[in-house]
Amino acid sequence: MSDTGDRAYSTKGIGRYRWVICALLFIAIGINYIDRQMIGILKPTLQGELQWNEIDYANIVFWFQCFYAVGFLTFGRIIDAVGVRIGYAVAFTIWTVASIGHGLIHSVTQFAIARSILGFGESGSFPASLKAVSEWFPQKERAQAVGIFNAGTAMGPIITPLLVPAITLAFGWRAAFISIGIVTALWLIAWLIMYRQPHKHPRVSPAELAHIQSDDTPAEAAAPAARISWFKLLTFRQTWAYALGKFLTDPIWWLYLFWLPDFLNKRHGLDLKTFGPALIAVYLLADFGSIFGGWASSKQMQAGRSANAARKSTMLMCALLVTPIVAAQFVDNLWGAVAIIGLAAASHQAWSANLMTLPSDLFPKQAVASVIGIGGMAGAIGGMLMTTYNGYILELFKSYQPIFIVAGSAYLIAIFVIHTLAPRLEKVPEEKILKG
């Protein structure tokens, strides 16, 4: 066994509070995705009550993604400036208030406004979570930690079809938005009580702190919050590798969140009462994919492989496993279609667990949230384009086939782009980031 592997297996007695922080991040991401997936679950109900067509729905999702893009860039800068604890608390408060506000609207325009504010607030979630992982975990554990908290993106959609239809059928769709928003606000209290930086946290032992900081350079360990220029970051190929990876593949997850219930309704006749089992199956597979994808590259690194080899081999495997989704439109059997889509969703989540680790692989901690913000904005812009495409394709052709062709090919293009721009995943030195 390599020295790296020996060190990985000798960490049992150092303390595990970092995994408590990871659990908090997982819960927050789950809440985030309950709030955002509710519109997909309630789409047939809302279309009937508010008289939406496919393009109206696409426009509502478009404006959510537009403000998500702006917010991602904004919160990336805010979190690098004020820190994870306060930055995430602000973002969570905005999106929770906006989620409750959905229950008070009466028109498509009002719904689009509420959705836009929700998108702005939710955009802070990933910059904060990934920055927290870079603060709380050494490099060899980061993909695993990201995979665990990123599983919340599938756990939320598992809970949503169980909870939201029950509330809606009993009390109406407005009550679903309001009640879930109020209850999930309890997370904010726990976050403010429990989160500190590792070196300031009373629950972190000296041994665990040393483990967390084992990859830090002296400059990173001592560096305060810094104001990093976006324009400076855009001069690095590493920024573009991450951003274009997000641009090409984030829209596919939006597709599953916002259109999968509609696909199951139109192609297989499912409705608010019968969505549950199929959606839960897809997102359980996605949860497995997220945890497995993070574990797979972390395990390779613990065995002595480089971050470059571990991340990219895992991502290439994921890109190949997505491709069967191009046939999902033609599968008549519901559970056959669910299996294909579930495999694609699991592969996306495994891919994302590794893609989202790249900023902390490629940049010093002072710049991580800003780079994540740039990548998140790129992903949201890709989502806006995909959303517009989806709306017009469905309105004009009534078929998901052209949409699934895009979904099946995006990851292969993305891994080629990432490898071309960052062939060795070399980290940008601190001095290049902080000077000029």
mmCIF file with all atom_site columns, N, CA and C in Angstrom, residues 90-151:
data_model
loop_
_atom_site.group_PDB
_atom_site.id
_atom_site.type_symbol
_atom_site.label_atom_id
_atom_site.label_alt_id
_atom_site.label_comp_id
_atom_site.label_asym_id
_atom_site.label_entity_id
_atom_site.label_seq_id
_atom_site.pdbx_PDB_ins_code
_atom_site.Cartn_x
_atom_site.Cartn_y
_atom_site.Cartn_z
_atom_site.occupancy
_atom_site.B_iso_or_equiv
_atom_site.pdbx_formal_charge
_atom_site.auth_seq_id
_atom_site.auth_comp_id
_atom_site.auth_asym_id
_atom_site.auth_atom_id
_atom_site.pdbx_PDB_model_num
ATOM 1   N N  . VAL A 1 90  ? -27.423 34.526 4.831   1.00 0.00 ? 90  VAL A N  1
ATOM 2   C CA . VAL A 1 90  ? -28.133 35.532 4.029   1.00 0.00 ? 90  VAL A CA 1
ATOM 3   C C  . VAL A 1 90  ? -28.845 34.869 2.856   1.00 0.00 ? 90  VAL A C  1
ATOM 4   N N  . ALA A 1 91  ? -28.134 33.991 2.143   1.00 0.00 ? 91  ALA A N  1
ATOM 5   C CA . ALA A 1 91  ? -28.730 33.322 0.988   1.00 0.00 ? 91  ALA A CA 1
ATOM 6   C C  . ALA A 1 91  ? -29.926 32.472 1.400   1.00 0.00 ? 91  ALA A C  1
ATOM 7   N N  . PHE A 1 92  ? -29.791 31.718 2.479   1.00 0.00 ? 92  PHE A N  1
ATOM 8   C CA . PHE A 1 92  ? -30.870 30.838 2.930   1.00 0.00 ? 92  PHE A CA 1
ATOM 9   C C  . PHE A 1 92  ? -32.103 31.642 3.318   1.00 0.00 ? 92  PHE A C  1
ATOM 10  N N  . THR A 1 93  ? -31.900 32.769 3.974   1.00 0.00 ? 93  THR A N  1
ATOM 11  C CA . THR A 1 93  ? -33.026 33.619 4.384   1.00 0.00 ? 93  THR A CA 1
ATOM 12  C C  . THR A 1 93  ? -33.792 34.127 3.164   1.00 0.00 ? 93  THR A C  1
ATOM 13  N N  . ILE A 1 94  ? -33.056 34.584 2.145   1.00 0.00 ? 94  ILE A N  1
ATOM 14  C CA . ILE A 1 94  ? -33.704 35.113 0.933   1.00 0.00 ? 94  ILE A CA 1
ATOM 15  C C  . ILE A 1 94  ? -34.528 34.029 0.261   1.00 0.00 ? 94  ILE A C  1
ATOM 16  N N  . TRP A 1 95  ? -33.952 32.835 0.079   1.00 0.00 ? 95  TRP A N  1
ATOM 17  C CA . TRP A 1 95  ? -34.708 31.832 -0.674  1.00 0.00 ? 95  TRP A CA 1
ATOM 18  C C  . TRP A 1 95  ? -35.872 31.277 0.136   1.00 0.00 ? 95  TRP A C  1
ATOM 19  N N  . THR A 1 96  ? -35.763 31.224 1.451   1.00 0.00 ? 96  THR A N  1
ATOM 20  C CA . THR A 1 96  ? -36.881 30.730 2.258   1.00 0.00 ? 96  THR A CA 1
ATOM 21  C C  . THR A 1 96  ? -38.060 31.702 2.218   1.00 0.00 ? 96  THR A C  1
ATOM 22  N N  . VAL A 1 97  ? -37.785 32.992 2.337   1.00 0.00 ? 97  VAL A N  1
ATOM 23  C CA . VAL A 1 97  ? -38.848 34.000 2.247   1.00 0.00 ? 97  VAL A CA 1
ATOM 24  C C  . VAL A 1 97  ? -39.511 33.946 0.873   1.00 0.00 ? 97  VAL A C  1
ATOM 25  N N  . ALA A 1 98  ? -38.696 33.800 -0.180  1.00 0.00 ? 98  ALA A N  1
ATOM 26  C CA . ALA A 1 98  ? -39.246 33.730 -1.537  1.00 0.00 ? 98  ALA A CA 1
ATOM 27  C C  . ALA A 1 98  ? -40.099 32.481 -1.726  1.00 0.00 ? 98  ALA A C  1
ATOM 28  N N  . SER A 1 99  ? -39.676 31.361 -1.146  1.00 0.00 ? 99  SER A N  1
ATOM 29  C CA . SER A 1 99  ? -40.456 30.131 -1.259  1.00 0.00 ? 99  SER A CA 1
ATOM 30  C C  . SER A 1 99  ? -41.836 30.297 -0.629  1.00 0.00 ? 99  SER A C  1
ATOM 31  N N  . ILE A 1 100 ? -41.872 30.901 0.545   1.00 0.00 ? 100 ILE A N  1
ATOM 32  C CA . ILE A 1 100 ? -43.158 31.174 1.195   1.00 0.00 ? 100 ILE A CA 1
ATOM 33  C C  . ILE A 1 100 ? -44.008 32.099 0.333   1.00 0.00 ? 100 ILE A C  1
ATOM 34  N N  . GLY A 1 101 ? -43.346 33.070 -0.309  1.00 0.00 ? 101 GLY A N  1
ATOM 35  C CA . GLY A 1 101 ? -44.060 34.027 -1.153  1.00 0.00 ? 101 GLY A CA 1
ATOM 36  C C  . GLY A 1 101 ? -44.784 33.398 -2.328  1.00 0.00 ? 101 GLY A C  1
ATOM 37  N N  . HIS A 1 102 ? -44.330 32.221 -2.794  1.00 0.00 ? 102 HIS A N  1
ATOM 38  C CA . HIS A 1 102 ? -45.029 31.540 -3.890  1.00 0.00 ? 102 HIS A CA 1
ATOM 39  C C  . HIS A 1 102 ? -46.482 31.251 -3.550  1.00 0.00 ? 102 HIS A C  1
ATOM 40  N N  . GLY A 1 103 ? -46.752 31.059 -2.259  1.00 0.00 ? 103 GLY A N  1
ATOM 41  C CA . GLY A 1 103 ? -48.120 30.744 -1.858  1.00 0.00 ? 103 GLY A CA 1
ATOM 42  C C  . GLY A 1 103 ? -49.059 31.927 -1.880  1.00 0.00 ? 103 GLY A C  1
ATOM 43  N N  . LEU A 1 104 ? -48.544 33.122 -2.194  1.00 0.00 ? 104 LEU A N  1
ATOM 44  C CA . LEU A 1 104 ? -49.360 34.337 -2.154  1.00 0.00 ? 104 LEU A CA 1
ATOM 45  C C  . LEU A 1 104 ? -49.645 34.918 -3.528  1.00 0.00 ? 104 LEU A C  1
ATOM 46  N N  . ILE A 1 105 ? -49.199 34.259 -4.605  1.00 0.00 ? 105 ILE A N  1
ATOM 47  C CA . ILE A 1 105 ? -49.299 34.863 -5.943  1.00 0.00 ? 105 ILE A CA 1
ATOM 48  C C  . ILE A 1 105 ? -50.590 34.435 -6.660  1.00 0.00 ? 105 ILE A C  1
ATOM 49  N N  . HIS A 1 106 ? -50.925 35.203 -7.717  1.00 0.00 ? 106 HIS A N  1
ATOM 50  C CA . HIS A 1 106 ? -52.172 34.937 -8.450  1.00 0.00 ? 106 HIS A CA 1
ATOM 51  C C  . HIS A 1 106 ? -52.027 35.018 -9.962  1.00 0.00 ? 106 HIS A C  1
ATOM 52  N N  . SER A 1 107 ? -50.815 35.217 -10.480 1.00 0.00 ? 107 SER A N  1
ATOM 53  C CA . SER A 1 107 ? -50.651 35.335 -11.932 1.00 0.00 ? 107 SER A CA 1
ATOM 54  C C  . SER A 1 107 ? -49.302 34.775 -12.347 1.00 0.00 ? 107 SER A C  1
ATOM 55  N N  . VAL A 1 108 ? -49.159 34.573 -13.655 1.00 0.00 ? 108 VAL A N  1
ATOM 56  C CA . VAL A 1 108 ? -47.894 34.080 -14.191 1.00 0.00 ? 108 VAL A CA 1
ATOM 57  C C  . VAL A 1 108 ? -46.768 35.063 -13.900 1.00 0.00 ? 108 VAL A C  1
ATOM 58  N N  . THR A 1 109 ? -47.032 36.351 -14.054 1.00 0.00 ? 109 THR A N  1
ATOM 59  C CA . THR A 1 109 ? -46.010 37.372 -13.808 1.00 0.00 ? 109 THR A CA 1
ATOM 60  C C  . THR A 1 109 ? -45.569 37.371 -12.352 1.00 0.00 ? 109 THR A C  1
ATOM 61  N N  . GLN A 1 110 ? -46.523 37.306 -11.426 1.00 0.00 ? 110 GLN A N  1
ATOM 62  C CA . GLN A 1 110 ? -46.181 37.269 -10.005 1.00 0.00 ? 110 GLN A CA 1
ATOM 63  C C  . GLN A 1 110 ? -45.378 36.011 -9.669  1.00 0.00 ? 110 GLN A C  1
ATOM 64  N N  . PHE A 1 111 ? -45.754 34.901 -10.294 1.00 0.00 ? 111 PHE A N  1
ATOM 65  C CA . PHE A 1 111 ? -45.027 33.661 -10.051 1.00 0.00 ? 111 PHE A CA 1
ATOM 66  C C  . PHE A 1 111 ? -43.598 33.783 -10.559 1.00 0.00 ? 111 PHE A C  1
ATOM 67  N N  . ALA A 1 112 ? -43.418 34.413 -11.714 1.00 0.00 ? 112 ALA A N  1
ATOM 68  C CA . ALA A 1 112 ? -42.073 34.605 -12.265 1.00 0.00 ? 112 ALA A CA 1
ATOM 69  C C  . ALA A 1 112 ? -41.225 35.483 -11.344 1.00 0.00 ? 112 ALA A C  1
ATOM 70  N N  . ILE A 1 113 ? -41.844 36.498 -10.729 1.00 0.00 ? 113 ILE A N  1
ATOM 71  C CA . ILE A 1 113 ? -41.114 37.378 -9.803  1.00 0.00 ? 113 ILE A CA 1
ATOM 72  C C  . ILE A 1 113 ? -40.679 36.598 -8.562  1.00 0.00 ? 113 ILE A C  1
ATOM 73  N N  . ALA A 1 114 ? -41.611 35.836 -7.983  1.00 0.00 ? 114 ALA A N  1
ATOM 74  C CA . ALA A 1 114 ? -41.272 35.030 -6.810  1.00 0.00 ? 114 ALA A CA 1
ATOM 75  C C  . ALA A 1 114 ? -40.185 34.016 -7.144  1.00 0.00 ? 114 ALA A C  1
ATOM 76  N N  . ARG A 1 115 ? -40.287 33.434 -8.329  1.00 0.00 ? 115 ARG A N  1
ATOM 77  C CA . ARG A 1 115 ? -39.292 32.436 -8.749  1.00 0.00 ? 115 ARG A CA 1
ATOM 78  C C  . ARG A 1 115 ? -37.925 33.074 -8.953  1.00 0.00 ? 115 ARG A C  1
ATOM 79  N N  . SER A 1 116 ? -37.904 34.297 -9.444  1.00 0.00 ? 116 SER A N  1
ATOM 80  C CA . SER A 1 116 ? -36.640 35.009 -9.657  1.00 0.00 ? 116 SER A CA 1
ATOM 81  C C  . SER A 1 116 ? -35.933 35.272 -8.333  1.00 0.00 ? 116 SER A C  1
ATOM 82  N N  . ILE A 1 117 ? -36.691 35.713 -7.327  1.00 0.00 ? 117 ILE A N  1
ATOM 83  C CA . ILE A 1 117 ? -36.093 35.966 -6.005  1.00 0.00 ? 117 ILE A CA 1
ATOM 84  C C  . ILE A 1 117 ? -35.607 34.659 -5.396  1.00 0.00 ? 117 ILE A C  1
ATOM 85  N N  . LEU A 1 118 ? -36.381 33.585 -5.577  1.00 0.00 ? 118 LEU A N  1
ATOM 86  C CA . LEU A 1 118 ? -35.948 32.271 -5.113  1.00 0.00 ? 118 LEU A CA 1
ATOM 87  C C  . LEU A 1 118 ? -34.618 31.891 -5.758  1.00 0.00 ? 118 LEU A C  1
ATOM 88  N N  . GLY A 1 119 ? -34.507 32.088 -7.062  1.00 0.00 ? 119 GLY A N  1
ATOM 89  C CA . GLY A 1 119 ? -33.275 31.747 -7.764  1.00 0.00 ? 119 GLY A CA 1
ATOM 90  C C  . GLY A 1 119 ? -32.086 32.534 -7.242  1.00 0.00 ? 119 GLY A C  1
ATOM 91  N N  . PHE A 1 120 ? -32.290 33.833 -6.972  1.00 0.00 ? 120 PHE A N  1
ATOM 92  C CA . PHE A 1 120 ? -31.201 34.657 -6.456  1.00 0.00 ? 120 PHE A CA 1
ATOM 93  C C  . PHE A 1 120 ? -30.720 34.123 -5.106  1.00 0.00 ? 120 PHE A C  1
ATOM 94  N N  . GLY A 1 121 ? -31.643 33.801 -4.208  1.00 0.00 ? 121 GLY A N  1
ATOM 95  C CA . GLY A 1 121 ? -31.252 33.294 -2.898  1.00 0.00 ? 121 GLY A CA 1
ATOM 96  C C  . GLY A 1 121 ? -30.615 31.917 -2.965  1.00 0.00 ? 121 GLY A C  1
ATOM 97  N N  . GLU A 1 122 ? -31.200 31.017 -3.773  1.00 0.00 ? 122 GLU A N  1
ATOM 98  C CA . GLU A 1 122 ? -30.674 29.654 -3.844  1.00 0.00 ? 122 GLU A CA 1
ATOM 99  C C  . GLU A 1 122 ? -29.282 29.600 -4.453  1.00 0.00 ? 122 GLU A C  1
ATOM 100 N N  . SER A 1 123 ? -28.921 30.625 -5.204  1.00 0.00 ? 123 SER A N  1
ATOM 101 C CA . SER A 1 123 ? -27.613 30.628 -5.856  1.00 0.00 ? 123 SER A CA 1
ATOM 102 C C  . SER A 1 123 ? -26.465 30.637 -4.856  1.00 0.00 ? 123 SER A C  1
ATOM 103 N N  . GLY A 1 124 ? -26.712 31.077 -3.627  1.00 0.00 ? 124 GLY A N  1
ATOM 104 C CA . GLY A 1 124 ? -25.647 31.108 -2.636  1.00 0.00 ? 124 GLY A CA 1
ATOM 105 C C  . GLY A 1 124 ? -25.298 29.749 -2.072  1.00 0.00 ? 124 GLY A C  1
ATOM 106 N N  . SER A 1 125 ? -26.119 28.746 -2.337  1.00 0.00 ? 125 SER A N  1
ATOM 107 C CA . SER A 1 125 ? -25.956 27.453 -1.681  1.00 0.00 ? 125 SER A CA 1
ATOM 108 C C  . SER A 1 125 ? -24.656 26.753 -2.081  1.00 0.00 ? 125 SER A C  1
ATOM 109 N N  . PHE A 1 126 ? -24.395 26.639 -3.371  1.00 0.00 ? 126 PHE A N  1
ATOM 110 C CA . PHE A 1 126 ? -23.209 25.903 -3.793  1.00 0.00 ? 126 PHE A CA 1
ATOM 111 C C  . PHE A 1 126 ? -21.904 26.653 -3.552  1.00 0.00 ? 126 PHE A C  1
ATOM 112 N N  . PRO A 1 127 ? -21.813 27.970 -3.810  1.00 0.00 ? 127 PRO A N  1
ATOM 113 C CA . PRO A 1 127 ? -20.574 28.648 -3.408  1.00 0.00 ? 127 PRO A CA 1
ATOM 114 C C  . PRO A 1 127 ? -20.272 28.485 -1.921  1.00 0.00 ? 127 PRO A C  1
ATOM 115 N N  . ALA A 1 128 ? -21.305 28.586 -1.078  1.00 0.00 ? 128 ALA A N  1
ATOM 116 C CA . ALA A 1 128 ? -21.092 28.427 0.363   1.00 0.00 ? 128 ALA A CA 1
ATOM 117 C C  . ALA A 1 128 ? -20.696 26.993 0.711   1.00 0.00 ? 128 ALA A C  1
ATOM 118 N N  . SER A 1 129 ? -21.391 26.017 0.145   1.00 0.00 ? 129 SER A N  1
ATOM 119 C CA . SER A 1 129 ? -21.115 24.614 0.471   1.00 0.00 ? 129 SER A CA 1
ATOM 120 C C  . SER A 1 129 ? -19.721 24.193 0.027   1.00 0.00 ? 129 SER A C  1
ATOM 121 N N  . LEU A 1 130 ? -19.356 24.570 -1.192  1.00 0.00 ? 130 LEU A N  1
ATOM 122 C CA . LEU A 1 130 ? -18.053 24.172 -1.712  1.00 0.00 ? 130 LEU A CA 1
ATOM 123 C C  . LEU A 1 130 ? -16.921 24.910 -1.012  1.00 0.00 ? 130 LEU A C  1
ATOM 124 N N  . LYS A 1 131 ? -17.152 26.165 -0.661  1.00 0.00 ? 131 LYS A N  1
ATOM 125 C CA . LYS A 1 131 ? -16.161 26.899 0.128   1.00 0.00 ? 131 LYS A CA 1
ATOM 126 C C  . LYS A 1 131 ? -16.009 26.241 1.507   1.00 0.00 ? 131 LYS A C  1
ATOM 127 N N  . ALA A 1 132 ? -17.129 25.829 2.103   1.00 0.00 ? 132 ALA A N  1
ATOM 128 C CA . ALA A 1 132 ? -17.064 25.148 3.397   1.00 0.00 ? 132 ALA A CA 1
ATOM 129 C C  . ALA A 1 132 ? -16.268 23.852 3.302   1.00 0.00 ? 132 ALA A C  1
ATOM 130 N N  . VAL A 1 133 ? -16.470 23.085 2.235   1.00 0.00 ? 133 VAL A N  1
ATOM 131 C CA . VAL A 1 133 ? -15.705 21.854 2.044   1.00 0.00 ? 133 VAL A CA 1
ATOM 132 C C  . VAL A 1 133 ? -14.215 22.159 1.909   1.00 0.00 ? 133 VAL A C  1
ATOM 133 N N  . SER A 1 134 ? -13.873 23.226 1.184   1.00 0.00 ? 134 SER A N  1
ATOM 134 C CA . SER A 1 134 ? -12.458 23.571 1.033   1.00 0.00 ? 134 SER A CA 1
ATOM 135 C C  . SER A 1 134 ? -11.846 23.996 2.366   1.00 0.00 ? 134 SER A C  1
ATOM 136 N N  . GLU A 1 135 ? -12.667 24.540 3.272   1.00 0.00 ? 135 GLU A N  1
ATOM 137 C CA . GLU A 1 135 ? -12.176 24.934 4.597   1.00 0.00 ? 135 GLU A CA 1
ATOM 138 C C  . GLU A 1 135 ? -12.083 23.748 5.552   1.00 0.00 ? 135 GLU A C  1
ATOM 139 N N  . TRP A 1 136 ? -12.968 22.775 5.408   1.00 0.00 ? 136 TRP A N  1
ATOM 140 C CA . TRP A 1 136 ? -13.119 21.718 6.414   1.00 0.00 ? 136 TRP A CA 1
ATOM 141 C C  . TRP A 1 136 ? -12.511 20.371 6.026   1.00 0.00 ? 136 TRP A C  1
ATOM 142 N N  . PHE A 1 137 ? -12.083 20.196 4.776   1.00 0.00 ? 137 PHE A N  1
ATOM 143 C CA . PHE A 1 137 ? -11.596 18.888 4.345   1.00 0.00 ? 137 PHE A CA 1
ATOM 144 C C  . PHE A 1 137 ? -10.280 19.007 3.580   1.00 0.00 ? 137 PHE A C  1
ATOM 145 N N  . PRO A 1 138 ? -9.358  18.061 3.800   1.00 0.00 ? 138 PRO A N  1
ATOM 146 C CA . PRO A 1 138 ? -8.161  18.002 2.959   1.00 0.00 ? 138 PRO A CA 1
ATOM 147 C C  . PRO A 1 138 ? -8.531  17.505 1.567   1.00 0.00 ? 138 PRO A C  1
ATOM 148 N N  . GLN A 1 139 ? -7.640  17.705 0.617   1.00 0.00 ? 139 GLN A N  1
ATOM 149 C CA . GLN A 1 139 ? -7.964  17.416 -0.786  1.00 0.00 ? 139 GLN A CA 1
ATOM 150 C C  . GLN A 1 139 ? -8.434  15.990 -1.000  1.00 0.00 ? 139 GLN A C  1
ATOM 151 N N  . LYS A 1 140 ? -7.812  15.019 -0.335  1.00 0.00 ? 140 LYS A N  1
ATOM 152 C CA . LYS A 1 140 ? -8.151  13.616 -0.598  1.00 0.00 ? 140 LYS A CA 1
ATOM 153 C C  . LYS A 1 140 ? -9.542  13.235 -0.096  1.00 0.00 ? 140 LYS A C  1
ATOM 154 N N  . GLU A 1 141 ? -10.167 14.079 0.730   1.00 0.00 ? 141 GLU A N  1
ATOM 155 C CA . GLU A 1 141 ? -11.528 13.801 1.209   1.00 0.00 ? 141 GLU A CA 1
ATOM 156 C C  . GLU A 1 141 ? -12.574 14.704 0.566   1.00 0.00 ? 141 GLU A C  1
ATOM 157 N N  . ARG A 1 142 ? -12.160 15.679 -0.229  1.00 0.00 ? 142 ARG A N  1
ATOM 158 C CA . ARG A 1 142 ? -13.123 16.688 -0.684  1.00 0.00 ? 142 ARG A CA 1
ATOM 159 C C  . ARG A 1 142 ? -14.176 16.129 -1.621  1.00 0.00 ? 142 ARG A C  1
ATOM 160 N N  . ALA A 1 143 ? -13.759 15.298 -2.589  1.00 0.00 ? 143 ALA A N  1
ATOM 161 C CA . ALA A 1 143 ? -14.761 14.756 -3.515  1.00 0.00 ? 143 ALA A CA 1
ATOM 162 C C  . ALA A 1 143 ? -15.777 13.899 -2.774  1.00 0.00 ? 143 ALA A C  1
ATOM 163 N N  . GLN A 1 144 ? -15.316 13.154 -1.769  1.00 0.00 ? 144 GLN A N  1
ATOM 164 C CA . GLN A 1 144 ? -16.243 12.348 -0.981  1.00 0.00 ? 144 GLN A CA 1
ATOM 165 C C  . GLN A 1 144 ? -17.215 13.244 -0.215  1.00 0.00 ? 144 GLN A C  1
ATOM 166 N N  . ALA A 1 145 ? -16.702 14.319 0.386   1.00 0.00 ? 145 ALA A N  1
ATOM 167 C CA . ALA A 1 145 ? -17.575 15.255 1.111   1.00 0.00 ? 145 ALA A CA 1
ATOM 168 C C  . ALA A 1 145 ? -18.548 15.935 0.165   1.00 0.00 ? 145 ALA A C  1
ATOM 169 N N  . VAL A 1 146 ? -18.059 16.348 -1.007  1.00 0.00 ? 146 VAL A N  1
ATOM 170 C CA . VAL A 1 146 ? -18.943 16.966 -1.996  1.00 0.00 ? 146 VAL A CA 1
ATOM 171 C C  . VAL A 1 146 ? -20.003 15.976 -2.446  1.00 0.00 ? 146 VAL A C  1
ATOM 172 N N  . GLY A 1 147 ? -19.605 14.724 -2.671  1.00 0.00 ? 147 GLY A N  1
ATOM 173 C CA . GLY A 1 147 ? -20.576 13.714 -3.070  1.00 0.00 ? 147 GLY A CA 1
ATOM 174 C C  . GLY A 1 147 ? -21.670 13.526 -2.043  1.00 0.00 ? 147 GLY A C  1
ATOM 175 N N  . ILE A 1 148 ? -21.302 13.580 -0.760  1.00 0.00 ? 148 ILE A N  1
ATOM 176 C CA . ILE A 1 148 ? -22.299 13.402 0.298   1.00 0.00 ? 148 ILE A CA 1
ATOM 177 C C  . ILE A 1 148 ? -23.250 14.588 0.363   1.00 0.00 ? 148 ILE A C  1
ATOM 178 N N  . PHE A 1 149 ? -22.719 15.821 0.427   1.00 0.00 ? 149 PHE A N  1
ATOM 179 C CA . PHE A 1 149 ? -23.664 16.944 0.518   1.00 0.00 ? 149 PHE A CA 1
ATOM 180 C C  . PHE A 1 149 ? -24.426 17.123 -0.777  1.00 0.00 ? 149 PHE A C  1
ATOM 181 N N  . ASN A 1 150 ? -23.786 16.809 -1.921  1.00 0.00 ? 150 ASN A N  1
ATOM 182 C CA . ASN A 1 150 ? -24.471 16.944 -3.206  1.00 0.00 ? 150 ASN A CA 1
ATOM 183 C C  . ASN A 1 150 ? -25.593 15.921 -3.358  1.00 0.00 ? 150 ASN A C  1
ATOM 184 N N  . ALA A 1 151 ? -25.551 14.845 -2.562  1.00 0.00 ? 151 ALA A N  1
ATOM 185 C CA . ALA A 1 151 ? -26.665 13.889 -2.564  1.00 0.00 ? 151 ALA A CA 1
ATOM 186 C C  . ALA A 1 151 ? -27.967 14.555 -2.135  1.00 0.00 ? 151 ALA A C  1
#
